[in-house]
Amino acid sequence: MGVKRFALWAPLAIFALLFAVVASGLFRPAEKVVRSAMVGKPLPDFALPAMVPGKPGLTSASFRQGKPRLLNVFASWCIPCIAEAPQLMHLKAIGVPIDAIAIRDTAPAIAGFLRRNGDPYERIGSDRASQVQLALGSSGVPETFVIDGRGIVVKQIIGDIRPENVAEIVQAVKDAR
């Protein structure tokens, strides 16, 4: 009789155990910071052609000229890139130099994106095959890197820059001097 009763209640016990494991994962606070493998390392060597007329392309050497700057990885087809555009324009207005890598995109699409959303970039390189993006350890768009004047990554911002991130980014650029 005991074995039959156990066999009858075992599926419910297994379900309750699985439910408890899943529920504990839902209520436990998630890690908010994604650790980047590139922080503390030099940018990989790259030379990207210009994306739009009137703006130079981008090379890793341009980040080793003694002045910290941002490197923004974006695309015209990226909705969160539109959301972060006002923050990038604000950073530019307060004197933060910003360069960009356009991922899997075309010159007309990028030119339209910049016309509609503003152009905070000094240089834009075209990474049609995402090779530089992958070498940076970037998993998507947008992503932004704070690079010191020696070409070393000091901070990575995954996802769109929000208004509450601006002060933190400005401080990271100041600290990178």
Short mmCIF file of N, CA and C in Angstrom, two decimals:
data_model
loop_
_atom_site.label_atom_id
_atom_site.label_comp_id
_atom_site.label_asym_id
_atom_site.label_seq_id
_atom_site.Cartn_x
_atom_site.Cartn_y
_atom_site.Cartn_z
N MET A 1 0.82 -1.19 0.00
CA MET A 1 0.00 0.00 0.00
C MET A 1 0.87 1.26 0.00
N GLY A 2 2.03 1.28 0.72
CA GLY A 2 2.91 2.43 0.81
C GLY A 2 3.54 2.78 -0.54
N VAL A 3 3.88 1.78 -1.33
CA VAL A 3 4.49 2.01 -2.64
C VAL A 3 3.47 2.63 -3.59
N LYS A 4 2.25 2.17 -3.56
CA LYS A 4 1.21 2.74 -4.42
C LYS A 4 0.96 4.21 -4.07
N ARG A 5 0.93 4.48 -2.77
CA ARG A 5 0.67 5.85 -2.33
C ARG A 5 1.84 6.76 -2.78
N PHE A 6 3.08 6.27 -2.64
CA PHE A 6 4.26 7.03 -3.07
C PHE A 6 4.19 7.30 -4.58
N ALA A 7 3.85 6.29 -5.37
CA ALA A 7 3.76 6.44 -6.81
C ALA A 7 2.67 7.44 -7.19
N LEU A 8 1.64 7.51 -6.40
CA LEU A 8 0.56 8.44 -6.66
C LEU A 8 0.96 9.88 -6.40
N TRP A 9 1.75 10.12 -5.34
CA TRP A 9 2.13 11.48 -4.94
C TRP A 9 3.46 11.94 -5.54
N ALA A 10 4.27 11.07 -6.08
CA ALA A 10 5.60 11.42 -6.61
C ALA A 10 5.54 12.49 -7.71
N PRO A 11 4.64 12.39 -8.71
CA PRO A 11 4.60 13.45 -9.73
C PRO A 11 4.28 14.82 -9.15
N LEU A 12 3.39 14.88 -8.17
CA LEU A 12 3.07 16.16 -7.54
C LEU A 12 4.27 16.71 -6.78
N ALA A 13 5.00 15.85 -6.10
CA ALA A 13 6.19 16.28 -5.36
C ALA A 13 7.27 16.79 -6.32
N ILE A 14 7.45 16.12 -7.43
CA ILE A 14 8.44 16.56 -8.44
C ILE A 14 8.02 17.91 -9.02
N PHE A 15 6.74 18.05 -9.34
CA PHE A 15 6.24 19.33 -9.85
C PHE A 15 6.44 20.44 -8.83
N ALA A 16 6.15 20.19 -7.57
CA ALA A 16 6.32 21.21 -6.53
C ALA A 16 7.79 21.59 -6.39
N LEU A 17 8.69 20.64 -6.48
CA LEU A 17 10.13 20.94 -6.41
C LEU A 17 10.57 21.80 -7.59
N LEU A 18 10.16 21.45 -8.80
CA LEU A 18 10.50 22.25 -9.98
C LEU A 18 9.91 23.66 -9.87
N PHE A 19 8.68 23.77 -9.40
CA PHE A 19 8.05 25.08 -9.23
C PHE A 19 8.84 25.92 -8.23
N ALA A 20 9.29 25.33 -7.14
CA ALA A 20 10.07 26.07 -6.14
C ALA A 20 11.39 26.57 -6.72
N VAL A 21 12.05 25.76 -7.53
CA VAL A 21 13.31 26.17 -8.15
C VAL A 21 13.08 27.33 -9.11
N VAL A 22 12.06 27.24 -9.95
CA VAL A 22 11.76 28.31 -10.91
C VAL A 22 11.34 29.58 -10.18
N ALA A 23 10.51 29.47 -9.19
CA ALA A 23 10.04 30.63 -8.43
C ALA A 23 11.20 31.33 -7.72
N SER A 24 12.12 30.57 -7.17
CA SER A 24 13.26 31.22 -6.49
C SER A 24 14.11 32.00 -7.49
N GLY A 25 14.22 31.52 -8.71
CA GLY A 25 14.96 32.25 -9.74
C GLY A 25 14.25 33.53 -10.17
N LEU A 26 12.94 33.53 -10.14
CA LEU A 26 12.18 34.71 -10.52
C LEU A 26 12.25 35.82 -9.47
N PHE A 27 12.33 35.44 -8.22
CA PHE A 27 12.31 36.44 -7.15
C PHE A 27 13.69 36.88 -6.69
N ARG A 28 14.71 36.18 -7.09
CA ARG A 28 16.08 36.56 -6.75
C ARG A 28 16.48 37.73 -7.64
N PRO A 29 17.11 38.78 -7.07
CA PRO A 29 17.50 39.92 -7.91
C PRO A 29 18.50 39.49 -8.97
N ALA A 30 18.28 39.99 -10.17
CA ALA A 30 19.16 39.67 -11.29
C ALA A 30 20.43 40.52 -11.22
N GLU A 31 21.50 40.00 -11.77
CA GLU A 31 22.75 40.76 -11.89
C GLU A 31 22.50 41.86 -12.91
N LYS A 32 22.71 43.11 -12.51
CA LYS A 32 22.42 44.25 -13.38
C LYS A 32 23.60 44.61 -14.28
N VAL A 33 24.80 44.20 -13.91
CA VAL A 33 25.99 44.58 -14.66
C VAL A 33 26.48 43.39 -15.48
N VAL A 34 26.64 43.62 -16.76
CA VAL A 34 27.22 42.59 -17.62
C VAL A 34 28.71 42.87 -17.71
N ARG A 35 29.51 41.94 -17.29
CA ARG A 35 30.96 42.12 -17.29
C ARG A 35 31.51 41.96 -18.71
N SER A 36 32.33 42.89 -19.12
CA SER A 36 32.91 42.84 -20.45
C SER A 36 34.31 42.26 -20.39
N ALA A 37 34.59 41.37 -21.31
CA ALA A 37 35.93 40.80 -21.41
C ALA A 37 36.92 41.80 -22.00
N MET A 38 36.43 42.86 -22.64
CA MET A 38 37.31 43.85 -23.28
C MET A 38 37.79 44.94 -22.32
N VAL A 39 37.12 45.15 -21.20
CA VAL A 39 37.53 46.21 -20.28
C VAL A 39 38.95 45.92 -19.80
N GLY A 40 39.81 46.94 -19.94
CA GLY A 40 41.20 46.79 -19.56
C GLY A 40 42.10 46.32 -20.68
N LYS A 41 41.53 46.03 -21.82
CA LYS A 41 42.30 45.52 -22.96
C LYS A 41 42.30 46.56 -24.09
N PRO A 42 43.32 46.51 -24.95
CA PRO A 42 43.36 47.44 -26.09
C PRO A 42 42.32 47.05 -27.14
N LEU A 43 41.88 48.07 -27.87
CA LEU A 43 41.00 47.80 -29.00
C LEU A 43 41.73 46.88 -29.98
N PRO A 44 41.01 45.97 -30.62
CA PRO A 44 41.65 45.17 -31.67
C PRO A 44 42.03 46.09 -32.83
N ASP A 45 43.04 45.72 -33.58
CA ASP A 45 43.43 46.51 -34.75
C ASP A 45 42.36 46.41 -35.82
N PHE A 46 41.98 47.57 -36.35
CA PHE A 46 41.01 47.58 -37.45
C PHE A 46 41.17 48.87 -38.24
N ALA A 47 40.71 48.82 -39.48
CA ALA A 47 40.64 49.99 -40.36
C ALA A 47 39.35 49.83 -41.16
N LEU A 48 38.38 50.69 -40.87
CA LEU A 48 37.08 50.61 -41.54
C LEU A 48 36.92 51.77 -42.51
N PRO A 49 36.37 51.51 -43.69
CA PRO A 49 36.14 52.59 -44.65
C PRO A 49 35.06 53.55 -44.16
N ALA A 50 35.05 54.73 -44.73
CA ALA A 50 34.03 55.72 -44.39
C ALA A 50 32.65 55.20 -44.74
N MET A 51 31.70 55.53 -43.90
CA MET A 51 30.33 55.07 -44.12
C MET A 51 29.53 56.07 -44.94
N VAL A 52 29.72 57.36 -44.66
CA VAL A 52 28.95 58.39 -45.36
C VAL A 52 29.90 59.46 -45.90
N PRO A 53 29.53 60.08 -47.00
CA PRO A 53 30.37 61.15 -47.55
C PRO A 53 30.52 62.29 -46.54
N GLY A 54 31.73 62.85 -46.51
CA GLY A 54 31.99 63.97 -45.63
C GLY A 54 32.47 63.60 -44.25
N LYS A 55 32.49 62.32 -43.93
CA LYS A 55 33.00 61.84 -42.65
C LYS A 55 34.05 60.78 -42.91
N PRO A 56 35.19 60.90 -42.22
CA PRO A 56 36.22 59.88 -42.43
C PRO A 56 35.83 58.52 -41.86
N GLY A 57 36.50 57.50 -42.34
CA GLY A 57 36.34 56.16 -41.78
C GLY A 57 36.96 56.10 -40.40
N LEU A 58 37.15 54.91 -39.90
CA LEU A 58 37.59 54.75 -38.52
C LEU A 58 38.67 53.68 -38.43
N THR A 59 39.72 53.98 -37.68
CA THR A 59 40.78 53.00 -37.43
C THR A 59 41.04 52.92 -35.93
N SER A 60 41.59 51.81 -35.51
CA SER A 60 41.93 51.67 -34.09
C SER A 60 43.02 52.67 -33.70
N ALA A 61 43.86 53.06 -34.64
CA ALA A 61 44.93 54.03 -34.35
C ALA A 61 44.37 55.38 -33.94
N SER A 62 43.17 55.73 -34.41
CA SER A 62 42.59 57.03 -34.06
C SER A 62 42.19 57.10 -32.58
N PHE A 63 42.20 55.98 -31.89
CA PHE A 63 41.89 55.95 -30.46
C PHE A 63 43.15 55.99 -29.60
N ARG A 64 44.31 56.04 -30.24
CA ARG A 64 45.58 56.07 -29.50
C ARG A 64 46.27 57.43 -29.67
N GLN A 65 45.49 58.49 -29.63
CA GLN A 65 46.05 59.82 -29.84
C GLN A 65 46.01 60.68 -28.59
N GLY A 66 45.90 60.04 -27.43
CA GLY A 66 46.02 60.75 -26.17
C GLY A 66 44.74 61.34 -25.60
N LYS A 67 43.63 61.21 -26.30
CA LYS A 67 42.38 61.81 -25.82
C LYS A 67 41.30 60.73 -25.71
N PRO A 68 40.65 60.59 -24.54
CA PRO A 68 39.59 59.59 -24.43
C PRO A 68 38.39 59.96 -25.30
N ARG A 69 37.67 58.94 -25.73
CA ARG A 69 36.50 59.16 -26.58
C ARG A 69 35.56 57.97 -26.46
N LEU A 70 34.38 58.16 -26.98
CA LEU A 70 33.40 57.08 -27.03
C LEU A 70 33.45 56.40 -28.39
N LEU A 71 33.19 55.11 -28.38
CA LEU A 71 33.01 54.34 -29.61
C LEU A 71 31.62 53.73 -29.53
N ASN A 72 30.73 54.19 -30.40
CA ASN A 72 29.34 53.74 -30.40
C ASN A 72 29.13 52.77 -31.57
N VAL A 73 28.60 51.60 -31.27
CA VAL A 73 28.28 50.60 -32.28
C VAL A 73 26.77 50.71 -32.51
N PHE A 74 26.37 51.04 -33.75
CA PHE A 74 24.96 51.29 -34.02
C PHE A 74 24.57 50.86 -35.42
N ALA A 75 23.28 51.01 -35.74
CA ALA A 75 22.77 50.70 -37.08
C ALA A 75 21.50 51.52 -37.31
N SER A 76 21.23 51.82 -38.56
CA SER A 76 20.04 52.61 -38.89
C SER A 76 18.75 51.84 -38.62
N TRP A 77 18.81 50.53 -38.66
CA TRP A 77 17.63 49.69 -38.47
C TRP A 77 17.37 49.36 -37.00
N CYS A 78 18.17 49.91 -36.11
CA CYS A 78 18.12 49.59 -34.68
C CYS A 78 17.21 50.59 -33.94
N ILE A 79 16.10 50.11 -33.40
CA ILE A 79 15.16 50.96 -32.69
C ILE A 79 15.78 51.55 -31.41
N PRO A 80 16.48 50.77 -30.58
CA PRO A 80 17.11 51.38 -29.39
C PRO A 80 18.17 52.43 -29.75
N CYS A 81 18.75 52.35 -30.96
CA CYS A 81 19.71 53.36 -31.40
C CYS A 81 19.02 54.71 -31.57
N ILE A 82 17.78 54.69 -32.01
CA ILE A 82 16.99 55.92 -32.12
C ILE A 82 16.74 56.48 -30.73
N ALA A 83 16.42 55.59 -29.78
CA ALA A 83 16.12 56.02 -28.41
C ALA A 83 17.34 56.67 -27.74
N GLU A 84 18.55 56.20 -28.06
CA GLU A 84 19.73 56.77 -27.41
C GLU A 84 20.28 58.00 -28.12
N ALA A 85 19.78 58.32 -29.31
CA ALA A 85 20.30 59.45 -30.08
C ALA A 85 20.29 60.77 -29.31
N PRO A 86 19.24 61.13 -28.57
CA PRO A 86 19.28 62.39 -27.82
C PRO A 86 20.40 62.43 -26.77
N GLN A 87 20.69 61.29 -26.14
CA GLN A 87 21.76 61.25 -25.15
C GLN A 87 23.13 61.42 -25.82
N LEU A 88 23.30 60.82 -26.99
CA LEU A 88 24.56 60.99 -27.72
C LEU A 88 24.73 62.45 -28.15
N MET A 89 23.65 63.08 -28.59
CA MET A 89 23.72 64.50 -28.97
C MET A 89 24.06 65.36 -27.76
N HIS A 90 23.52 65.01 -26.60
CA HIS A 90 23.83 65.75 -25.37
C HIS A 90 25.32 65.57 -25.00
N LEU A 91 25.81 64.34 -25.10
CA LEU A 91 27.23 64.09 -24.81
C LEU A 91 28.12 64.89 -25.75
N LYS A 92 27.75 64.93 -27.03
CA LYS A 92 28.53 65.73 -27.99
C LYS A 92 28.49 67.21 -27.59
N ALA A 93 27.32 67.71 -27.21
CA ALA A 93 27.16 69.13 -26.86
C ALA A 93 28.01 69.53 -25.66
N ILE A 94 28.26 68.60 -24.76
CA ILE A 94 29.08 68.93 -23.58
C ILE A 94 30.55 68.59 -23.79
N GLY A 95 30.90 68.24 -25.03
CA GLY A 95 32.31 68.08 -25.38
C GLY A 95 32.89 66.68 -25.38
N VAL A 96 32.05 65.67 -25.30
CA VAL A 96 32.56 64.28 -25.35
C VAL A 96 32.70 63.88 -26.82
N PRO A 97 33.93 63.55 -27.26
CA PRO A 97 34.10 63.12 -28.65
C PRO A 97 33.56 61.70 -28.85
N ILE A 98 32.84 61.51 -29.97
CA ILE A 98 32.19 60.23 -30.23
C ILE A 98 32.50 59.79 -31.66
N ASP A 99 32.93 58.56 -31.80
CA ASP A 99 33.10 57.92 -33.09
C ASP A 99 32.13 56.75 -33.16
N ALA A 100 31.93 56.21 -34.35
CA ALA A 100 30.94 55.14 -34.48
C ALA A 100 31.36 54.09 -35.48
N ILE A 101 30.79 52.92 -35.27
CA ILE A 101 30.88 51.82 -36.22
C ILE A 101 29.45 51.47 -36.61
N ALA A 102 29.15 51.57 -37.90
CA ALA A 102 27.83 51.22 -38.43
C ALA A 102 27.87 49.74 -38.82
N ILE A 103 26.94 48.98 -38.29
CA ILE A 103 26.91 47.53 -38.46
C ILE A 103 25.92 47.12 -39.54
N ARG A 104 26.37 46.29 -40.48
CA ARG A 104 25.50 45.70 -41.51
C ARG A 104 24.50 46.71 -42.06
N ASP A 105 25.03 47.81 -42.62
CA ASP A 105 24.17 48.90 -43.05
C ASP A 105 24.65 49.47 -44.36
N THR A 106 23.88 50.42 -44.89
CA THR A 106 24.23 51.08 -46.14
C THR A 106 24.40 52.57 -45.91
N ALA A 107 25.15 53.22 -46.78
CA ALA A 107 25.38 54.66 -46.66
C ALA A 107 24.08 55.46 -46.72
N PRO A 108 23.17 55.19 -47.66
CA PRO A 108 21.93 55.97 -47.68
C PRO A 108 21.10 55.80 -46.40
N ALA A 109 21.06 54.60 -45.87
CA ALA A 109 20.27 54.36 -44.65
C ALA A 109 20.89 55.10 -43.46
N ILE A 110 22.22 55.07 -43.35
CA ILE A 110 22.89 55.78 -42.25
C ILE A 110 22.71 57.28 -42.41
N ALA A 111 22.84 57.80 -43.63
CA ALA A 111 22.66 59.24 -43.86
C ALA A 111 21.24 59.65 -43.45
N GLY A 112 20.25 58.87 -43.77
CA GLY A 112 18.87 59.15 -43.36
C GLY A 112 18.70 59.11 -41.85
N PHE A 113 19.32 58.13 -41.23
CA PHE A 113 19.27 58.01 -39.76
C PHE A 113 19.85 59.26 -39.11
N LEU A 114 21.00 59.72 -39.60
CA LEU A 114 21.66 60.90 -39.03
C LEU A 114 20.83 62.17 -39.26
N ARG A 115 20.18 62.27 -40.42
CA ARG A 115 19.32 63.43 -40.70
C ARG A 115 18.14 63.47 -39.74
N ARG A 116 17.55 62.33 -39.49
CA ARG A 116 16.36 62.27 -38.63
C ARG A 116 16.68 62.39 -37.15
N ASN A 117 17.81 61.84 -36.71
CA ASN A 117 18.08 61.70 -35.28
C ASN A 117 19.24 62.53 -34.76
N GLY A 118 19.92 63.25 -35.65
CA GLY A 118 21.08 64.03 -35.24
C GLY A 118 22.36 63.25 -35.51
N ASP A 119 23.46 63.98 -35.60
CA ASP A 119 24.75 63.38 -35.93
C ASP A 119 25.80 63.77 -34.88
N PRO A 120 26.01 62.92 -33.89
CA PRO A 120 26.99 63.23 -32.85
C PRO A 120 28.41 62.76 -33.18
N TYR A 121 28.60 62.13 -34.35
CA TYR A 121 29.84 61.42 -34.64
C TYR A 121 30.87 62.26 -35.39
N GLU A 122 32.14 62.08 -35.00
CA GLU A 122 33.23 62.69 -35.73
C GLU A 122 33.66 61.81 -36.90
N ARG A 123 33.65 60.50 -36.69
CA ARG A 123 34.00 59.53 -37.72
C ARG A 123 33.04 58.36 -37.64
N ILE A 124 32.76 57.77 -38.81
CA ILE A 124 31.89 56.59 -38.85
C ILE A 124 32.53 55.58 -39.79
N GLY A 125 32.81 54.39 -39.25
CA GLY A 125 33.35 53.31 -40.06
C GLY A 125 32.26 52.32 -40.42
N SER A 126 32.39 51.73 -41.59
CA SER A 126 31.42 50.75 -42.07
C SER A 126 31.91 49.33 -41.78
N ASP A 127 31.16 48.59 -40.99
CA ASP A 127 31.48 47.21 -40.65
C ASP A 127 30.37 46.31 -41.18
N ARG A 128 30.36 46.14 -42.51
CA ARG A 128 29.26 45.41 -43.16
C ARG A 128 29.17 43.95 -42.74
N ALA A 129 30.30 43.33 -42.43
CA ALA A 129 30.29 41.91 -42.06
C ALA A 129 30.35 41.70 -40.54
N SER A 130 30.29 42.78 -39.76
CA SER A 130 30.34 42.73 -38.28
C SER A 130 31.63 42.14 -37.74
N GLN A 131 32.71 42.15 -38.52
CA GLN A 131 33.96 41.57 -38.05
C GLN A 131 34.55 42.36 -36.88
N VAL A 132 34.55 43.68 -36.97
CA VAL A 132 35.09 44.49 -35.87
C VAL A 132 34.16 44.40 -34.67
N GLN A 133 32.88 44.42 -34.92
CA GLN A 133 31.92 44.28 -33.82
C GLN A 133 32.18 43.01 -33.03
N LEU A 134 32.37 41.91 -33.71
CA LEU A 134 32.64 40.64 -33.03
C LEU A 134 33.99 40.66 -32.32
N ALA A 135 34.99 41.29 -32.93
CA ALA A 135 36.31 41.39 -32.30
C ALA A 135 36.24 42.20 -31.01
N LEU A 136 35.31 43.16 -30.94
CA LEU A 136 35.12 43.95 -29.74
C LEU A 136 34.36 43.19 -28.65
N GLY A 137 33.80 42.06 -29.00
CA GLY A 137 32.99 41.33 -28.04
C GLY A 137 31.59 41.91 -27.94
N SER A 138 31.20 42.70 -28.92
CA SER A 138 29.88 43.31 -28.93
C SER A 138 28.88 42.29 -29.44
N SER A 139 27.79 42.17 -28.71
CA SER A 139 26.80 41.16 -29.09
C SER A 139 25.59 41.74 -29.81
N GLY A 140 25.51 43.05 -29.88
CA GLY A 140 24.35 43.65 -30.52
C GLY A 140 24.52 45.14 -30.65
N VAL A 141 23.44 45.79 -31.03
CA VAL A 141 23.44 47.24 -31.14
C VAL A 141 22.28 47.77 -30.32
N PRO A 142 22.42 48.90 -29.73
CA PRO A 142 23.65 49.68 -29.63
C PRO A 142 24.52 49.19 -28.48
N GLU A 143 25.78 49.46 -28.60
CA GLU A 143 26.76 49.28 -27.53
C GLU A 143 27.73 50.43 -27.62
N THR A 144 28.20 50.87 -26.48
CA THR A 144 29.11 52.00 -26.45
C THR A 144 30.29 51.66 -25.56
N PHE A 145 31.47 52.03 -26.02
CA PHE A 145 32.70 51.79 -25.28
C PHE A 145 33.35 53.12 -24.95
N VAL A 146 33.85 53.26 -23.72
CA VAL A 146 34.68 54.40 -23.37
C VAL A 146 36.11 53.93 -23.57
N ILE A 147 36.86 54.66 -24.41
CA ILE A 147 38.23 54.29 -24.76
C ILE A 147 39.15 55.38 -24.24
N ASP A 148 40.20 54.99 -23.52
CA ASP A 148 41.15 56.01 -23.04
C ASP A 148 42.06 56.46 -24.18
N GLY A 149 42.95 57.41 -23.92
CA GLY A 149 43.80 57.99 -24.95
C GLY A 149 44.87 57.06 -25.49
N ARG A 150 45.01 55.87 -24.87
CA ARG A 150 45.98 54.89 -25.35
C ARG A 150 45.32 53.77 -26.15
N GLY A 151 43.98 53.86 -26.30
CA GLY A 151 43.26 52.83 -27.05
C GLY A 151 42.81 51.67 -26.19
N ILE A 152 42.74 51.87 -24.87
CA ILE A 152 42.32 50.81 -23.95
C ILE A 152 40.85 51.01 -23.61
N VAL A 153 40.08 49.93 -23.65
CA VAL A 153 38.67 49.98 -23.28
C VAL A 153 38.58 50.10 -21.76
N VAL A 154 37.91 51.16 -21.28
CA VAL A 154 37.77 51.34 -19.83
C VAL A 154 36.34 51.10 -19.35
N LYS A 155 35.38 51.12 -20.27
CA LYS A 155 33.99 50.87 -19.88
C LYS A 155 33.20 50.45 -21.10
N GLN A 156 32.23 49.57 -20.88
CA GLN A 156 31.34 49.15 -21.94
C GLN A 156 29.91 49.34 -21.47
N ILE A 157 29.09 49.98 -22.28
CA ILE A 157 27.68 50.16 -21.99
C ILE A 157 26.91 49.31 -22.99
N ILE A 158 26.24 48.30 -22.49
CA ILE A 158 25.48 47.40 -23.35
C ILE A 158 24.04 47.91 -23.41
N GLY A 159 23.53 48.06 -24.61
CA GLY A 159 22.19 48.58 -24.78
C GLY A 159 22.23 50.09 -24.99
N ASP A 160 21.05 50.68 -25.06
CA ASP A 160 20.98 52.11 -25.34
C ASP A 160 21.37 52.93 -24.11
N ILE A 161 21.98 54.08 -24.39
CA ILE A 161 22.33 55.02 -23.33
C ILE A 161 21.06 55.76 -22.95
N ARG A 162 20.77 55.76 -21.67
CA ARG A 162 19.57 56.44 -21.17
C ARG A 162 19.99 57.73 -20.47
N PRO A 163 19.05 58.64 -20.26
CA PRO A 163 19.42 59.91 -19.62
C PRO A 163 20.15 59.72 -18.28
N GLU A 164 19.76 58.72 -17.52
CA GLU A 164 20.42 58.50 -16.23
C GLU A 164 21.85 57.96 -16.36
N ASN A 165 22.26 57.53 -17.55
CA ASN A 165 23.62 57.03 -17.77
C ASN A 165 24.60 58.13 -18.16
N VAL A 166 24.12 59.30 -18.55
CA VAL A 166 24.98 60.34 -19.12
C VAL A 166 26.06 60.79 -18.13
N ALA A 167 25.69 61.08 -16.89
CA ALA A 167 26.66 61.55 -15.90
C ALA A 167 27.74 60.50 -15.65
N GLU A 168 27.34 59.24 -15.60
CA GLU A 168 28.29 58.14 -15.38
C GLU A 168 29.28 58.03 -16.56
N ILE A 169 28.79 58.23 -17.77
CA ILE A 169 29.65 58.16 -18.96
C ILE A 169 30.60 59.35 -18.98
N VAL A 170 30.09 60.54 -18.68
CA VAL A 170 30.97 61.72 -18.62
C VAL A 170 32.07 61.50 -17.60
N GLN A 171 31.73 60.95 -16.44
CA GLN A 171 32.73 60.69 -15.41
C GLN A 171 33.75 59.65 -15.88
N ALA A 172 33.29 58.63 -16.57
CA ALA A 172 34.20 57.60 -17.09
C ALA A 172 35.19 58.21 -18.09
N VAL A 173 34.70 59.13 -18.94
CA VAL A 173 35.59 59.80 -19.89
C VAL A 173 36.60 60.67 -19.14
N LYS A 174 36.15 61.41 -18.12
CA LYS A 174 37.08 62.23 -17.32
C LYS A 174 38.12 61.36 -16.64
N ASP A 175 37.69 60.24 -16.07
CA ASP A 175 38.61 59.34 -15.37
C ASP A 175 39.60 58.68 -16.33
N ALA A 176 39.25 58.59 -17.60
CA ALA A 176 40.11 57.94 -18.59
C ALA A 176 41.25 58.84 -19.07
N ARG A 177 41.27 60.10 -18.64
CA ARG A 177 42.32 61.03 -19.08
C ARG A 177 43.63 60.71 -18.43
#
